[in-house]
């Protein structure tokens, strides 16, 4: 006799984490903040360590109020999770069941297909267009009677591309009101588009929009696991129902609150990351790589079959990036020293562009 396995679990791909880096190497494989936590955040968390024998506030009232204040929404529009990946999972579980469809672009955030499968729903992957960006017309066409949710990852991981603000508005308007459009803005802080598509504005304008934010990237709290959705009240209530109780720790809540109070300091760090992203992009282009412009904290190099070769060069130069075999390499922007290393590793290695 063997233990039963839930039917369909064989379809769930295992999540592949960005590679670990050996000591001294530049870890540019997971789009984390290259900076250590702010002193104020460390202090706030340290002060609370003596209370970890207690369960956290499941309603996270203080933090939800702070987020609500920041975005001028109601606290009952906010649902928290242990990272926005957990909130993405809650969103799927709240609206989709077995056989229902969830539409997203591909390639996009690696977690989407597994989260959809785990919920018993069916992932519908719509290929990115020639510019490695969301193909919104094709995504509209992919909607069926079984579609319950659509993810728009903006900026998109791993390509760094963004959707056009007006086109996204038109898209949301064209989606049936019983289909939830989830705009995953994990990298929104790094977006310097002239006219940025604004998930919060779409949330305010339409009844079927939710926005996903995380403290993992721009706020530098990847290890503490905290993210949230801003969603219509009824959806947010359902997210709390499907959430695993107490998954958001008190330390995570305290760190998030301290981070919201340190926006000015964090903004300076974000600007620095954006500056390094541009240096990284220009350097890769100058070295002959087909890197594409990014609005996130990483640069995508669609090197195709040459991806393994690029990975090997980076490895040799003490840089760990994220390779998607046969497709491309995603390099997080890091500090100026990190970018120096990348550019040194690739300098003079290539004489022509292969896309
Ligand atoms: C990193 C990332 C997230 C969230 O990560 P958490 O650490 O779970 O908050 C969500 N969406 C995208 C597209 C990401 O790249």
PDB file of N, CA, C and O and ligand atoms in Angstrom, residues 30-31 82-86 109 112 153 155 157 184 186-187 213-217 222 225-227, ligand 1:
ATOM      1  N   UNK A  30      17.650  36.688  -6.636  1.00  0.00           N
ATOM      2  CA  UNK A  30      16.288  36.682  -6.079  1.00  0.00           C
ATOM      3  C   UNK A  30      15.650  38.062  -5.945  1.00  0.00           C
ATOM      4  O   UNK A  30      14.623  38.201  -5.272  1.00  0.00           O
ATOM      5  N   UNK A  31      16.246  39.073  -6.566  1.00  0.00           N
ATOM      6  CA  UNK A  31      15.675  40.431  -6.556  1.00  0.00           C
ATOM      7  C   UNK A  31      15.464  40.993  -5.152  1.00  0.00           C
ATOM      8  O   UNK A  31      14.559  41.791  -4.907  1.00  0.00           O
ATOM      9  N   UNK A  82       1.824  36.049   4.642  1.00  0.00           N
ATOM     10  CA  UNK A  82       3.252  35.811   4.864  1.00  0.00           C
ATOM     11  C   UNK A  82       3.972  35.938   3.518  1.00  0.00           C
ATOM     12  O   UNK A  82       4.329  34.958   2.881  1.00  0.00           O
ATOM     13  N   UNK A  83       4.139  37.159   3.078  1.00  0.00           N
ATOM     14  CA  UNK A  83       4.658  37.438   1.742  1.00  0.00           C
ATOM     15  C   UNK A  83       3.490  37.590   0.786  1.00  0.00           C
ATOM     16  O   UNK A  83       2.413  37.025   1.016  1.00  0.00           O
ATOM     17  N   UNK A  84       3.685  38.380  -0.279  1.00  0.00           N
ATOM     18  CA  UNK A  84       2.555  38.563  -1.196  1.00  0.00           C
ATOM     19  C   UNK A  84       2.293  37.291  -1.987  1.00  0.00           C
ATOM     20  O   UNK A  84       1.223  37.106  -2.550  1.00  0.00           O
ATOM     21  N   UNK A  85       3.267  36.369  -1.989  1.00  0.00           N
ATOM     22  CA  UNK A  85       3.017  35.098  -2.655  1.00  0.00           C
ATOM     23  C   UNK A  85       1.918  34.341  -1.912  1.00  0.00           C
ATOM     24  O   UNK A  85       1.064  33.702  -2.518  1.00  0.00           O
ATOM     25  N   UNK A  86       1.883  34.482  -0.593  1.00  0.00           N
ATOM     26  CA  UNK A  86       0.791  33.846   0.148  1.00  0.00           C
ATOM     27  C   UNK A  86      -0.535  34.539  -0.144  1.00  0.00           C
ATOM     28  O   UNK A  86      -1.574  33.893  -0.251  1.00  0.00           O
ATOM     29  N   UNK A 109       5.886  35.652 -13.131  1.00  0.00           N
ATOM     30  CA  UNK A 109       6.314  35.180 -11.809  1.00  0.00           C
ATOM     31  C   UNK A 109       6.126  33.665 -11.698  1.00  0.00           C
ATOM     32  O   UNK A 109       5.044  33.145 -11.902  1.00  0.00           O
ATOM     33  N   UNK A 112       3.072  31.677  -9.979  1.00  0.00           N
ATOM     34  CA  UNK A 112       1.673  31.630 -10.430  1.00  0.00           C
ATOM     35  C   UNK A 112       1.214  30.226 -10.827  1.00  0.00           C
ATOM     36  O   UNK A 112       0.181  29.759 -10.338  1.00  0.00           O
ATOM     37  N   UNK A 153       1.321  41.151 -13.891  1.00  0.00           N
ATOM     38  CA  UNK A 153       2.524  41.390 -13.109  1.00  0.00           C
ATOM     39  C   UNK A 153       3.205  42.630 -13.675  1.00  0.00           C
ATOM     40  O   UNK A 153       3.768  42.598 -14.765  1.00  0.00           O
ATOM     41  N   UNK A 155       5.709  46.003 -12.728  1.00  0.00           N
ATOM     42  CA  UNK A 155       6.549  45.454 -13.798  1.00  0.00           C
ATOM     43  C   UNK A 155       6.622  43.926 -13.746  1.00  0.00           C
ATOM     44  O   UNK A 155       6.473  43.349 -12.672  1.00  0.00           O
ATOM     45  N   UNK A 157       8.031  40.232 -13.733  1.00  0.00           N
ATOM     46  CA  UNK A 157       9.169  39.394 -13.354  1.00  0.00           C
ATOM     47  C   UNK A 157       9.134  38.161 -14.269  1.00  0.00           C
ATOM     48  O   UNK A 157       8.111  37.482 -14.267  1.00  0.00           O
ATOM     49  N   UNK A 184      -0.164  42.695  -9.747  1.00  0.00           N
ATOM     50  CA  UNK A 184       0.927  42.359  -8.838  1.00  0.00           C
ATOM     51  C   UNK A 184       2.023  43.410  -8.995  1.00  0.00           C
ATOM     52  O   UNK A 184       2.749  43.428  -9.989  1.00  0.00           O
ATOM     53  N   UNK A 186       4.797  44.000  -7.154  1.00  0.00           N
ATOM     54  CA  UNK A 186       5.951  43.716  -6.294  1.00  0.00           C
ATOM     55  C   UNK A 186       7.114  44.685  -6.559  1.00  0.00           C
ATOM     56  O   UNK A 186       7.908  44.976  -5.667  1.00  0.00           O
ATOM     57  N   UNK A 187       7.208  45.187  -7.803  1.00  0.00           N
ATOM     58  CA  UNK A 187       8.359  46.023  -8.180  1.00  0.00           C
ATOM     59  C   UNK A 187       7.971  47.468  -8.489  1.00  0.00           C
ATOM     60  O   UNK A 187       8.738  48.205  -9.108  1.00  0.00           O
ATOM     61  N   UNK A 213       0.930  44.048  -3.037  1.00  0.00           N
ATOM     62  CA  UNK A 213       2.191  44.713  -2.673  1.00  0.00           C
ATOM     63  C   UNK A 213       2.985  43.813  -1.725  1.00  0.00           C
ATOM     64  O   UNK A 213       2.405  43.000  -1.011  1.00  0.00           O
ATOM     65  N   UNK A 214       4.281  44.018  -1.703  1.00  0.00           N
ATOM     66  CA  UNK A 214       5.116  43.216  -0.808  1.00  0.00           C
ATOM     67  C   UNK A 214       6.123  44.102  -0.087  1.00  0.00           C
ATOM     68  O   UNK A 214       6.533  45.144  -0.616  1.00  0.00           O
ATOM     69  N   UNK A 215       6.513  43.699   1.099  1.00  0.00           N
ATOM     70  CA  UNK A 215       7.616  44.357   1.799  1.00  0.00           C
ATOM     71  C   UNK A 215       8.961  43.685   1.483  1.00  0.00           C
ATOM     72  O   UNK A 215       9.981  44.049   2.056  1.00  0.00           O
ATOM     73  N   UNK A 216       8.946  42.694   0.586  1.00  0.00           N
ATOM     74  CA  UNK A 216      10.160  41.901   0.356  1.00  0.00           C
ATOM     75  C   UNK A 216      11.195  42.587  -0.524  1.00  0.00           C
ATOM     76  O   UNK A 216      12.377  42.316  -0.404  1.00  0.00           O
ATOM     77  N   UNK A 217      10.778  43.417  -1.445  1.00  0.00           N
ATOM     78  CA  UNK A 217      11.716  43.917  -2.451  1.00  0.00           C
ATOM     79  C   UNK A 217      12.202  45.315  -2.082  1.00  0.00           C
ATOM     80  O   UNK A 217      13.266  45.453  -1.484  1.00  0.00           O
ATOM     81  N   UNK A 222      12.521  40.640   2.828  1.00  0.00           N
ATOM     82  CA  UNK A 222      12.207  39.341   2.201  1.00  0.00           C
ATOM     83  C   UNK A 222      12.200  38.199   3.219  1.00  0.00           C
ATOM     84  O   UNK A 222      11.380  37.290   3.142  1.00  0.00           O
ATOM     85  N   UNK A 225       8.850  37.792   5.563  1.00  0.00           N
ATOM     86  CA  UNK A 225       7.620  37.313   4.953  1.00  0.00           C
ATOM     87  C   UNK A 225       6.408  38.162   5.296  1.00  0.00           C
ATOM     88  O   UNK A 225       5.652  37.842   6.213  1.00  0.00           O
ATOM     89  N   UNK A 226       6.239  39.237   4.566  1.00  0.00           N
ATOM     90  CA  UNK A 226       4.998  39.994   4.740  1.00  0.00           C
ATOM     91  C   UNK A 226       4.644  40.761   3.465  1.00  0.00           C
ATOM     92  O   UNK A 226       5.498  41.396   2.847  1.00  0.00           O
ATOM     93  N   UNK A 227       3.384  40.620   3.079  1.00  0.00           N
ATOM     94  CA  UNK A 227       2.861  41.316   1.908  1.00  0.00           C
ATOM     95  C   UNK A 227       1.364  41.473   2.091  1.00  0.00           C
ATOM     96  O   UNK A 227       0.799  40.983   3.070  1.00  0.00           O
TER      97      UNK A 227
HETATM   98  C1  LIG B   1       9.093  38.610  -5.265  1.00  0.00           C
HETATM   99  C2  LIG B   1       7.714  38.654  -5.863  1.00  0.00           C
HETATM  100  C3  LIG B   1       6.561  38.605  -5.094  1.00  0.00           C
HETATM  101  C4  LIG B   1       6.489  38.475  -3.647  1.00  0.00           C
HETATM  102  O1  LIG B   1       7.233  37.939  -2.869  1.00  0.00           O
HETATM  103  P1  LIG B   1       6.944  37.812  -1.323  1.00  0.00           P
HETATM  104  O2  LIG B   1       8.295  37.723  -0.771  1.00  0.00           O
HETATM  105  O3  LIG B   1       6.137  36.572  -1.166  1.00  0.00           O
HETATM  106  O4  LIG B   1       6.179  39.010  -0.890  1.00  0.00           O
HETATM  107  C5  LIG B   1       5.331  38.713  -5.691  1.00  0.00           C
HETATM  108  N1  LIG B   1       5.220  38.857  -7.002  1.00  0.00           N
HETATM  109  C6  LIG B   1       6.287  38.920  -7.774  1.00  0.00           C
HETATM  110  C7  LIG B   1       6.109  39.117  -9.210  1.00  0.00           C
HETATM  111  C8  LIG B   1       7.567  38.798  -7.246  1.00  0.00           C
HETATM  112  O5  LIG B   1       8.620  38.826  -8.047  1.00  0.00           O
END
